[in-house]
Amino acid sequence: MARTFSITTAIDYTNGAPHIGHAYEKVLTDAIARHRRLRGQPVFFLTGVDQHGQKVQQSAQKLGLEPKAFVDGITAQFLALWSKLGISHDAWAATTEPVHIRCVQGMLQRLWDSGHFYKDKRGGHYSVRQEQFLTEKERGPDGEFGPEWGEVVYIEEENYYFKLAEHRDWLLGLIDSRSKSAHPLVIPEFRAAELRNAVEKLSGDLCISRPKSRLTWGIEMPFDPGFVTYVWFDALSNYISFAGYDPSPGADLSTFQSLWPAVHVIGKDILVPPHGIYWLAMLRALGFADNEMPTLLVHGWWNIAGAKMSKSLGNIVDPAALAEKYGPAALRWYLLADIATGRDADFSIERLEQRYNAELANNIGNLLNRTLNMTRRYRGGTLKKCGSPLAGFVSEKAKAWDAAMESYQPHAAIEAAMEIAVRCNAHVEETAPWKLAKDEAQAAQLDGVLYTLSESLRILSILLEPFIPEQAAAMRAQLNWTAEPSTAATEWGLLPDGHQLSEPVPLFPRIELQP
Ligand code: MSP
C-alpha cells in the first residue's frame, strides 16, 4: 500500500467572510489532492477554521453575540463555499472542537513539564480602546502612536513564554540540510532563503499566553486557569490534533504516524515567523525528529490591480458571488490557470471570462461536441479502433501534466492539457472529417480521425479531473467511459474497438461578455 499523502491548508480566520485568497488556497490544495488520488495514492486532506482570538471576541461583542455563535455563523459560510466549490477535504479542523482543545492542552502541559516555557513580567504600550499591546510598528512617522489607538498606557503584564531562541541553530541546520533535497522543507526555493535570513536574526522568545482579564475566547492554559493560550499554539496545532496526535506519554500514535509528516499549503504572509519558525520549533520541543518535519508549500497572493485586497480599500473579491454568477468550474479554472504557484497574480474578472470562453467553452467544449456529433452522424456513434498520429503527442502531454502536478504547478498542468485540446482542434481542421465522410474510399481515414479525437478526449477528461472534477466526469459520461479515472488510464488506446459513445450535452455554455 502506498504511503498516505497528507496535505493541509492554513486554517482560515473566522473574523470575516471568506475571500478570494481563501478560495484560491483551498482550490489549489484540492487540485493537488485530487491528482494524488488519481495516482491511486491514499490522501488525507485537512482544512478548517481558526476560531479563537481577540479579534473574534471583539467582533462578537460589537454584534452583541457570544463568540461561539459568531464563529458558528462564519464557519457555516466557509463550509457552504467549500461545498459549492467541490473541495474534497477528508477532515475538518475547527479549533473550538473538544478533540483539538484536549490536544492543545496536552501539548502545553507536556512542554511546561519539560521546561520549555517560563513565566515572565514584561512591560509594553497598551491601547485601552483597542485592548491590545502595541509594537514599534504601530508608531507613526512622528514616533507617536496615532489617534486611532485612543489612550495608550504603559503597563506591565505577566505571561508565559516559549523558549524559542534556543532552537535557532538547529533550525538553520535543518533549512540547510533540507534545501535542494528530495524532501524540501520549503517550496519554492527562494522562500527557503527568506526563511533562513529571518532565522539568522532570531533572538527573542515567544509569548504564548494572554491573561483572562484581557482575553477569554481561547484555550485555557492547563497549568494556570488565569490564562488562555494565544494564537499560535492554538492555530498551528490543528495540523496534528486533527490527524490523531496524542501528546500523552505512551499514547498509541500509529494512526497519526500514517498521516505524518504533511505538506502544509500556506500563503507567503504566514511562512515567517509562524510556520517556518514557531511551528518547527514547537514540533521539535515536542520531540519530533528532523525527518518528521513538514514541507511548507508557500503560495503567493492574489492582488487587485496591483494593490493588496483589504477591507479598508473595499476591494475584497467575494468567491461565493463569483461561483454563483459563473459557476464553480469557471472560478476553479481561473484560480488554477492564471497564477504560478509561489508567485503573485492580479485578479481580473475579464481574465476569468476570457479563459472560460476561450479554453473551456471554445477549445474543450466544442471539441467534445463536434466529436460526438460527427461520430453519431457518420458512424452511428460507434468507434473503430485504429492507430493514431497523435498518440505519441498526447502521451507526452499526459506525462508533462503528471510532472507539473507532482511539483505543485497546476497552471503548467493545465497548459499541457490545453495543448492536447488545441492540437485536436487543429487535427479536425487539417483532416476535414466532413469531406472524408463524402468519399467511401476515405472511410478508414475518417475512422482514424474519430478514434483519435475520442481517445484524446477520454485522456483529457482524466487530466481535467483535478481542476474541474464535475465537468470531467460529465465528459466521461458523454464518452460512455465508465472506468474510474486514474493516471494509469491516461495510457493511449484504451477505448476498445466498437466502443459506443453517448449523447452530446453542452458542458460549458459561453459567458456573454458585457459590451
Ligand atoms: N488563521 C491564520 C492561519 C493559521 S494556520 C495554522 C490565517 N488566516 S487567514 O484567514 O488570514 O488566511 C488564511 C490563508 O489565506 C493564509 O494562508 C493566507 O496566506 C491566505 N490568503 C489571505 N489573503 C490572500 C490573498 N489575497 N491571496 C492568496 N492567499 C491569501 O492567516
Coordinates of C-alpha atoms and ligand atoms in Angstrom, one line a residue:
M1 CA 0.0 0.0 0.0
A2 CA 1.3 3.4 -1.0
R3 CA 2.1 5.9 1.8
T4 CA -0.7 8.3 2.6
F5 CA -0.2 11.7 1.1
S6 CA -1.1 14.2 3.8
I7 CA -1.9 17.7 2.8
T8 CA -3.3 20.6 4.8
T9 CA -4.2 24.3 4.2
A10 CA -3.9 27.2 6.6
I11 CA -7.0 27.3 8.7
D12 CA -9.0 30.4 7.8
Y13 CA -9.6 33.0 10.4
T14 CA -13.3 33.3 11.2
N15 CA -13.3 37.1 11.8
G16 CA -15.0 37.7 8.4
A17 CA -16.5 36.1 5.3
P18 CA -14.3 34.0 3.0
H19 CA -12.5 35.9 0.3
I20 CA -10.8 35.0 -3.0
G21 CA -7.4 34.3 -1.3
H22 CA -9.1 31.7 1.0
A23 CA -10.8 30.2 -2.1
Y24 CA -7.5 30.0 -4.0
E25 CA -5.7 28.1 -1.3
K26 CA -8.5 25.6 -1.0
V27 CA -8.8 25.0 -4.7
L28 CA -5.0 24.7 -5.2
T29 CA -4.8 22.1 -2.4
D30 CA -7.9 20.3 -3.7
A31 CA -6.3 20.0 -7.2
I32 CA -3.1 18.6 -5.7
A33 CA -5.1 16.1 -3.5
R34 CA -7.2 15.0 -6.5
H35 CA -4.2 14.4 -8.6
R36 CA -2.7 12.1 -5.9
R37 CA -6.0 10.2 -5.7
L38 CA -5.8 9.7 -9.5
R39 CA -2.4 8.1 -8.9
G40 CA -4.0 5.6 -6.5
Q41 CA -2.3 7.1 -3.5
P42 CA -4.3 7.4 -0.3
V43 CA -4.8 11.0 0.6
F44 CA -5.5 12.9 3.8
F45 CA -6.6 16.4 3.0
L46 CA -7.2 18.6 6.1
T47 CA -8.6 22.1 6.1
G48 CA -10.6 24.1 8.6
V49 CA -11.1 27.3 10.5
D50 CA -9.2 29.2 13.2
Q51 CA -12.0 30.3 15.5
H52 CA -10.4 31.8 18.7
G53 CA -8.7 35.1 19.5
Q54 CA -9.0 38.8 20.3
K55 CA -10.5 40.0 17.1
V56 CA -13.2 37.4 17.1
Q57 CA -14.0 38.3 20.7
Q58 CA -14.2 42.0 19.8
S59 CA -16.3 41.4 16.6
A60 CA -18.8 39.2 18.5
Q61 CA -19.0 41.8 21.3
K62 CA -19.8 44.6 18.8
L63 CA -22.7 42.5 17.4
G64 CA -23.9 41.6 20.8
L65 CA -23.2 37.9 20.2
E66 CA -21.5 35.2 22.1
P67 CA -18.2 34.4 20.4
K68 CA -19.3 30.8 19.7
A69 CA -22.5 32.0 18.0
F70 CA -20.5 34.5 15.9
V71 CA -17.9 31.9 14.7
D72 CA -20.5 29.3 14.0
G73 CA -22.2 31.7 11.6
I74 CA -18.9 32.5 9.8
T75 CA -17.8 28.8 9.8
A76 CA -21.1 27.9 8.1
Q77 CA -20.2 30.4 5.3
F78 CA -16.8 28.7 4.8
L79 CA -18.3 25.2 4.8
A80 CA -21.0 26.3 2.3
L81 CA -18.4 27.8 0.0
W82 CA -16.1 24.7 0.1
S83 CA -19.1 22.5 -0.7
K84 CA -20.1 24.7 -3.6
L85 CA -16.5 24.7 -5.0
G86 CA -16.2 21.0 -4.7
I87 CA -13.4 21.0 -2.1
S88 CA -12.7 17.3 -1.3
H89 CA -11.2 17.6 2.2
D90 CA -11.2 14.4 4.3
A91 CA -11.3 16.1 7.7
W92 CA -12.4 19.5 9.1
A93 CA -10.3 21.3 11.6
A94 CA -12.4 23.7 13.7
T95 CA -10.4 24.9 16.7
T96 CA -13.3 25.0 19.1
E97 CA -13.7 21.2 18.8
P98 CA -13.1 19.4 22.1
V99 CA -10.6 17.0 20.4
H100 CA -8.5 20.0 19.5
I101 CA -8.7 21.7 22.9
R102 CA -7.7 18.5 24.6
C103 CA -4.7 18.0 22.3
V104 CA -3.5 21.6 22.7
Q105 CA -3.8 21.4 26.5
G106 CA -1.9 18.2 26.5
M107 CA 0.8 19.7 24.4
L108 CA 1.1 22.8 26.6
Q109 CA 1.2 20.6 29.8
R110 CA 3.9 18.4 28.3
L111 CA 6.0 21.4 27.3
W112 CA 5.5 23.1 30.6
D113 CA 6.5 19.9 32.5
S114 CA 9.7 19.5 30.3
G115 CA 10.8 23.1 30.9
H116 CA 10.1 24.6 27.5
F117 CA 8.1 27.5 29.0
Y118 CA 8.7 30.2 31.6
K119 CA 6.6 32.9 33.2
D120 CA 7.8 36.5 32.9
K121 CA 6.6 40.0 33.6
R122 CA 7.2 42.4 30.7
G123 CA 6.1 45.9 30.0
G124 CA 4.7 47.5 26.9
H125 CA 2.4 50.2 25.4
Y126 CA -1.2 49.2 25.6
S127 CA -4.1 50.7 23.7
V128 CA -7.1 50.8 26.1
R129 CA -9.5 51.4 23.2
Q130 CA -8.3 48.5 21.0
E131 CA -7.4 46.3 24.0
Q132 CA -4.1 45.3 22.6
F133 CA -0.4 45.8 23.2
L134 CA 1.3 48.0 20.5
T135 CA 4.6 47.3 18.9
E136 CA 7.2 49.7 17.4
K137 CA 5.5 49.0 14.0
E138 CA 2.4 50.9 15.2
R139 CA 4.2 54.1 15.8
G140 CA 3.6 56.8 13.2
P141 CA 6.4 58.7 11.3
D142 CA 6.5 61.2 14.2
G143 CA 7.3 58.4 16.6
E144 CA 3.9 58.6 18.3
F145 CA 1.0 56.2 18.4
G146 CA -1.8 57.7 16.3
P147 CA -5.2 58.8 17.5
E148 CA -6.8 55.5 16.2
W149 CA -5.4 53.8 19.3
G150 CA -7.1 56.2 21.8
E151 CA -5.5 56.3 25.2
V152 CA -2.1 54.5 25.2
V153 CA -0.7 53.5 28.6
Y154 CA 2.5 51.7 29.7
I155 CA 1.6 48.6 31.6
E156 CA 3.4 45.5 32.9
E157 CA 1.8 42.1 32.4
E158 CA 2.8 38.6 33.4
N159 CA 2.7 36.0 30.6
Y160 CA 4.1 32.6 29.6
Y161 CA 6.9 32.4 27.1
F162 CA 8.1 29.5 24.9
K163 CA 11.9 29.2 24.7
L164 CA 12.1 29.8 21.0
A165 CA 15.5 31.3 20.6
E166 CA 17.3 28.1 21.7
H167 CA 16.1 26.4 18.5
R168 CA 17.8 28.9 16.2
D169 CA 21.0 26.9 15.3
W170 CA 19.1 23.7 14.9
L171 CA 16.6 25.4 12.6
L172 CA 19.4 26.9 10.4
G173 CA 20.9 23.4 10.1
L174 CA 17.6 21.9 9.2
I175 CA 16.9 24.5 6.5
D176 CA 20.4 23.9 5.0
S177 CA 20.2 20.1 5.1
R178 CA 16.7 20.0 3.5
S179 CA 17.4 22.6 0.8
K180 CA 17.8 21.0 -2.6
S181 CA 16.9 17.6 -1.1
A182 CA 14.3 15.3 -2.4
H183 CA 12.2 16.2 0.6
P184 CA 12.4 20.0 0.7
L185 CA 11.4 21.9 3.8
V186 CA 10.2 25.0 1.9
I187 CA 8.9 25.3 -1.6
P188 CA 9.7 27.3 -3.7
E189 CA 13.4 27.5 -3.0
F190 CA 13.5 31.3 -2.8
R191 CA 11.2 31.3 0.2
A192 CA 13.7 29.0 2.0
A193 CA 16.3 31.7 1.6
E194 CA 13.9 34.2 3.0
L195 CA 13.2 32.0 6.0
R196 CA 16.9 31.4 6.5
N197 CA 17.5 35.2 6.7
A198 CA 14.8 35.6 9.3
V199 CA 16.1 32.7 11.4
E200 CA 19.6 34.2 11.4
K201 CA 18.1 37.3 13.1
L202 CA 16.1 35.4 15.6
S203 CA 16.7 36.4 19.2
G204 CA 13.7 36.7 21.4
D205 CA 11.3 34.1 22.9
L206 CA 7.6 33.7 22.0
C207 CA 4.8 35.0 24.2
I208 CA 2.2 32.3 24.2
S209 CA -0.5 33.5 26.7
R210 CA -2.9 36.2 27.5
P211 CA -4.4 36.9 30.9
K212 CA -8.1 36.1 31.0
S213 CA -8.7 39.7 32.1
R214 CA -8.0 40.7 28.5
L215 CA -8.9 37.6 26.5
T216 CA -11.3 34.8 27.4
W217 CA -12.1 33.4 23.9
G218 CA -9.2 30.9 23.8
I219 CA -7.9 27.6 25.2
E220 CA -7.2 27.8 28.9
M221 CA -3.6 27.1 29.9
P222 CA -3.8 23.7 31.7
F223 CA -1.4 24.7 34.4
D224 CA -2.8 28.2 35.1
P225 CA -6.5 28.9 34.8
G226 CA -5.8 32.6 34.8
F227 CA -4.6 32.5 31.2
V228 CA -5.5 31.3 27.7
T229 CA -3.0 30.4 25.1
Y230 CA -2.6 33.0 22.4
V231 CA -2.8 32.4 18.6
W232 CA 0.0 30.0 17.5
F233 CA -0.2 27.1 20.0
D234 CA -3.9 27.1 19.3
A235 CA -3.9 27.5 15.5
L236 CA -0.8 25.6 14.3
S237 CA -1.6 22.6 16.5
N238 CA -4.6 21.8 14.3
Y239 CA -2.3 20.1 11.8
I240 CA -1.7 17.3 14.3
S241 CA -4.7 17.5 16.7
F242 CA -7.0 16.6 13.8
A243 CA -4.6 13.9 12.5
G244 CA -4.9 11.8 15.6
Y245 CA -1.9 13.1 17.5
D246 CA -2.0 12.5 21.2
P247 CA 0.6 14.2 23.4
S248 CA 0.2 12.0 26.5
P249 CA 3.2 9.8 27.3
G250 CA 3.0 6.3 25.8
A251 CA 0.0 7.1 23.6
D252 CA -0.7 5.0 20.5
L253 CA 0.5 7.1 17.6
S254 CA 0.1 4.6 14.8
T255 CA -2.8 6.4 13.0
F256 CA -1.0 9.7 13.4
Q257 CA 2.2 8.3 12.1
S258 CA 0.5 7.1 8.9
L259 CA -0.7 10.7 8.3
W260 CA 2.5 12.5 9.1
P261 CA 4.6 14.5 8.0
A262 CA 2.2 16.6 6.0
V263 CA 2.6 19.2 3.2
H264 CA 1.3 22.5 4.6
V265 CA -0.1 24.8 1.9
I266 CA 0.2 28.3 3.2
G267 CA 0.3 31.9 1.9
K268 CA 3.6 33.9 1.9
D269 CA 2.5 36.0 4.8
I270 CA 2.4 33.2 7.3
L271 CA 5.7 31.5 6.5
V272 CA 7.9 33.8 8.6
P273 CA 7.6 33.6 11.5
P274 CA 4.7 31.3 12.3
H275 CA 5.2 28.2 10.1
G276 CA 8.8 28.5 9.3
I277 CA 9.9 29.3 12.9
Y278 CA 7.3 28.8 15.6
W279 CA 5.8 25.6 14.3
L280 CA 9.0 23.8 13.5
A281 CA 10.4 24.8 17.0
M282 CA 7.2 23.6 18.6
L283 CA 7.3 20.3 16.9
R284 CA 11.0 19.8 17.9
A285 CA 10.2 20.7 21.5
L286 CA 7.5 18.0 21.4
G287 CA 10.1 15.5 20.3
F288 CA 9.5 15.3 16.6
A289 CA 12.7 14.2 14.7
D290 CA 14.2 16.1 11.8
N291 CA 12.6 13.7 9.2
E292 CA 9.2 14.3 10.8
M293 CA 9.2 18.0 10.0
P294 CA 6.6 19.0 7.4
T295 CA 7.0 20.5 4.0
L296 CA 5.9 24.1 3.6
L297 CA 4.4 24.8 0.2
V298 CA 4.2 28.6 0.1
H299 CA 1.9 30.2 -2.5
G300 CA 1.7 33.9 -3.5
W301 CA -1.2 36.4 -3.2
W302 CA -4.0 37.5 -5.4
N303 CA -3.9 41.3 -5.7
I304 CA -6.4 43.7 -7.1
A305 CA -5.0 46.0 -9.7
G306 CA -1.6 45.6 -8.1
A307 CA -2.9 46.5 -4.7
K308 CA -3.4 44.3 -1.6
M309 CA -7.0 43.2 -1.1
S310 CA -8.3 44.7 2.1
K311 CA -11.5 45.7 4.0
S312 CA -10.3 49.3 4.3
L313 CA -9.7 49.6 0.5
G314 CA -13.1 48.0 0.0
N315 CA -11.7 45.8 -2.8
I316 CA -12.4 42.3 -1.4
V317 CA -13.4 39.8 -4.0
D318 CA -16.3 37.5 -2.9
P319 CA -15.8 34.0 -4.2
A320 CA -19.3 32.9 -3.3
A321 CA -20.8 35.6 -5.6
L322 CA -18.4 34.6 -8.4
A323 CA -19.3 30.9 -8.1
E324 CA -22.9 31.8 -8.2
K325 CA -22.6 34.0 -11.3
Y326 CA -20.1 32.0 -13.4
G327 CA -20.3 28.5 -11.8
P328 CA -17.7 26.8 -9.7
A329 CA -15.9 25.4 -12.7
A330 CA -15.2 28.8 -14.2
L331 CA -13.8 30.1 -10.8
R332 CA -11.7 27.0 -10.1
W333 CA -10.3 27.0 -13.6
Y334 CA -9.3 30.7 -13.4
L335 CA -7.7 30.4 -9.9
L336 CA -5.6 27.4 -11.1
A337 CA -4.7 28.5 -14.6
D338 CA -3.8 32.2 -14.1
I339 CA -1.2 32.0 -11.3
A340 CA 2.1 30.2 -11.0
T341 CA 2.3 28.5 -7.5
G342 CA 4.6 30.7 -5.4
R343 CA 4.1 33.9 -7.4
D344 CA 1.5 36.7 -7.0
A345 CA -1.1 37.4 -9.6
D346 CA -3.7 40.1 -10.3
F347 CA -7.3 39.1 -10.0
S348 CA -9.3 40.1 -13.1
I349 CA -12.9 39.3 -13.9
E350 CA -12.1 39.9 -17.6
R351 CA -9.4 37.2 -17.5
L352 CA -11.8 34.8 -15.8
E353 CA -14.4 35.4 -18.5
Q354 CA -11.8 35.2 -21.3
R355 CA -10.2 32.0 -20.1
Y356 CA -13.5 30.3 -19.6
N357 CA -14.8 31.2 -23.0
A358 CA -11.6 30.5 -24.9
E359 CA -10.4 27.4 -23.1
L360 CA -13.4 25.7 -21.7
A361 CA -16.3 26.8 -24.0
N362 CA -14.4 27.1 -27.3
N363 CA -11.5 24.7 -27.1
I364 CA -12.7 21.8 -24.9
G365 CA -16.5 22.1 -25.1
N366 CA -16.6 22.5 -28.8
L367 CA -14.1 19.7 -29.4
L368 CA -16.3 17.3 -27.3
N369 CA -19.4 18.4 -29.0
R370 CA -18.1 18.2 -32.5
T371 CA -16.5 14.8 -31.9
L372 CA -19.7 13.2 -30.5
N373 CA -21.9 14.8 -33.2
M374 CA -19.6 13.7 -36.1
T375 CA -19.3 10.2 -34.8
R376 CA -23.1 10.0 -34.4
R377 CA -23.8 11.4 -37.9
Y378 CA -21.1 9.4 -39.8
R379 CA -20.8 6.2 -37.7
G380 CA -24.0 5.9 -35.6
G381 CA -21.8 6.8 -32.5
T382 CA -19.6 3.7 -32.9
L383 CA -15.8 3.9 -32.9
K384 CA -13.4 1.7 -34.8
K385 CA -10.1 1.3 -33.1
C386 CA -7.1 2.4 -35.3
G387 CA -3.6 3.7 -34.9
S388 CA -3.2 7.5 -34.5
P389 CA -0.7 10.1 -35.5
L390 CA -1.4 12.0 -32.2
A391 CA -0.8 9.0 -29.8
G392 CA 2.8 10.0 -29.0
F393 CA 2.0 13.7 -28.6
V394 CA -0.9 13.1 -26.2
S395 CA 1.1 10.6 -24.1
E396 CA 3.9 13.1 -23.8
K397 CA 1.5 15.8 -22.7
A398 CA -0.1 13.5 -20.1
K399 CA 3.4 12.9 -18.7
A400 CA 4.1 16.7 -18.6
W401 CA 0.8 17.1 -16.8
D402 CA 1.7 14.5 -14.2
A403 CA 5.1 16.0 -13.6
A404 CA 3.7 19.5 -13.3
M405 CA 1.1 18.3 -10.7
E406 CA 3.8 16.4 -8.8
S407 CA 5.7 19.7 -8.5
Y408 CA 2.6 21.5 -7.4
Q409 CA 2.2 23.6 -10.5
P410 CA -1.4 23.3 -11.7
H411 CA -1.1 26.2 -14.2
A412 CA 1.6 24.2 -16.0
A413 CA -0.5 21.0 -15.9
I414 CA -3.4 23.0 -17.3
E415 CA -1.2 24.2 -20.1
A416 CA -0.2 20.7 -21.0
A417 CA -3.9 19.6 -21.1
M418 CA -4.8 22.6 -23.2
E419 CA -2.1 21.7 -25.8
I420 CA -4.0 18.5 -26.4
A421 CA -7.3 20.2 -27.0
V422 CA -5.6 22.8 -29.3
R423 CA -3.8 20.0 -31.2
C424 CA -7.1 18.0 -31.6
N425 CA -9.0 21.1 -32.9
A426 CA -6.2 21.6 -35.4
H427 CA -6.4 18.0 -36.4
V428 CA -10.1 18.4 -37.2
E429 CA -9.3 21.4 -39.4
E430 CA -6.4 19.6 -41.1
T431 CA -8.3 16.3 -41.8
A432 CA -11.8 17.9 -42.5
P433 CA -13.9 14.8 -41.5
W434 CA -16.9 16.3 -43.3
K435 CA -15.0 15.9 -46.6
L436 CA -13.7 12.4 -45.7
A437 CA -17.4 11.4 -45.0
K438 CA -18.3 12.1 -48.5
D439 CA -15.8 9.7 -50.0
E440 CA -16.2 5.9 -49.4
A441 CA -12.6 5.4 -50.3
Q442 CA -11.6 7.6 -47.2
A443 CA -13.6 5.5 -44.7
A444 CA -10.5 4.3 -42.9
Q445 CA -9.1 7.8 -42.6
L446 CA -12.4 9.0 -41.1
D447 CA -12.5 6.2 -38.6
G448 CA -8.9 7.1 -37.6
V449 CA -9.8 10.8 -37.0
L450 CA -12.9 9.9 -34.9
Y451 CA -10.9 7.5 -32.8
T452 CA -8.1 10.0 -32.3
L453 CA -10.4 12.7 -31.2
S454 CA -12.5 10.4 -28.8
E455 CA -9.4 8.8 -27.3
S456 CA -7.8 12.2 -26.8
L457 CA -10.9 13.5 -25.1
R458 CA -11.0 10.4 -22.9
I459 CA -7.5 11.1 -21.7
L460 CA -8.3 14.8 -21.4
S461 CA -11.2 14.0 -19.2
I462 CA -8.7 12.5 -16.7
L463 CA -6.3 15.3 -17.0
L464 CA -9.0 17.8 -16.2
E465 CA -10.2 15.9 -13.1
P466 CA -8.1 17.8 -10.5
F467 CA -9.3 21.1 -11.8
I468 CA -13.0 20.8 -12.8
P469 CA -14.0 17.4 -11.5
E470 CA -17.7 17.7 -12.1
Q471 CA -17.3 18.6 -15.8
A472 CA -14.5 16.0 -16.2
A473 CA -17.0 13.3 -15.0
A474 CA -19.6 14.7 -17.4
M475 CA -17.1 14.4 -20.3
R476 CA -16.5 10.7 -19.4
A477 CA -20.3 10.1 -19.2
Q478 CA -20.7 11.5 -22.7
L479 CA -17.8 9.4 -24.0
N480 CA -19.5 6.5 -22.2
W481 CA -16.2 5.7 -20.4
T482 CA -17.3 4.2 -17.1
A483 CA -14.0 3.1 -15.6
E484 CA -12.7 5.0 -12.5
P485 CA -10.4 7.8 -13.7
S486 CA -6.7 7.2 -12.9
T487 CA -3.3 8.3 -14.1
A488 CA -2.8 4.7 -15.3
A489 CA -5.7 5.2 -17.6
T490 CA -4.0 8.1 -19.4
E491 CA -2.3 5.5 -21.5
W492 CA -3.2 5.7 -25.2
G493 CA -5.7 3.3 -26.8
L494 CA -8.0 2.2 -24.0
L495 CA -11.2 2.9 -25.9
P496 CA -11.9 -0.6 -27.4
D497 CA -12.9 -1.4 -30.9
G498 CA -16.7 -1.0 -31.4
H499 CA -17.0 1.4 -28.4
Q500 CA -20.3 3.3 -28.5
L501 CA -20.2 7.0 -27.5
S502 CA -23.2 8.6 -25.6
E503 CA -25.3 11.6 -26.4
P504 CA -23.6 15.1 -26.6
V505 CA -24.8 17.6 -24.0
P506 CA -23.3 21.1 -24.0
L507 CA -20.9 21.4 -21.0
F508 CA -19.6 24.9 -21.0
P509 CA -22.3 27.5 -22.0
R510 CA -20.5 30.6 -23.1
I511 CA -20.4 33.6 -20.8
E512 CA -21.9 36.5 -22.7
L513 CA -19.4 39.3 -22.4
Q514 CA -20.5 42.8 -21.5
P515 CA -20.0 45.1 -24.5
Ligands
MSP1 N1 -5.6 31.7 10.7 C1 -4.3 32.1 10.2 C2 -3.6 30.8 9.7 C3 -3.3 29.8 10.7 S1 -2.6 28.4 10.0 C4 -2.3 27.4 11.3 C5 -4.5 33.0 8.9 N2 -5.8 33.0 8.5 S2 -6.3 34.0 7.3 O1 -7.7 33.8 7.1 O2 -5.8 35.3 7.5 O3 -5.5 33.5 6.0 C6 -5.7 32.1 5.6 C7 -4.9 31.8 4.3 O4 -5.3 32.6 3.2 C8 -3.4 32.1 4.5 O5 -2.6 31.1 4.0 C9 -3.2 33.4 3.7 O6 -1.9 33.5 3.2 C10 -4.2 33.2 2.6 N3 -4.5 34.4 2.0 C11 -5.0 35.5 2.6 N4 -5.1 36.5 1.6 C12 -4.7 36.1 0.4 C13 -4.7 36.6 -0.9 N5 -5.1 37.8 -1.2 N6 -4.2 35.7 -1.9 C14 -3.9 34.4 -1.6 N7 -3.9 33.9 -0.4 C15 -4.2 34.7 0.7 O7 -3.6 33.5 8.4

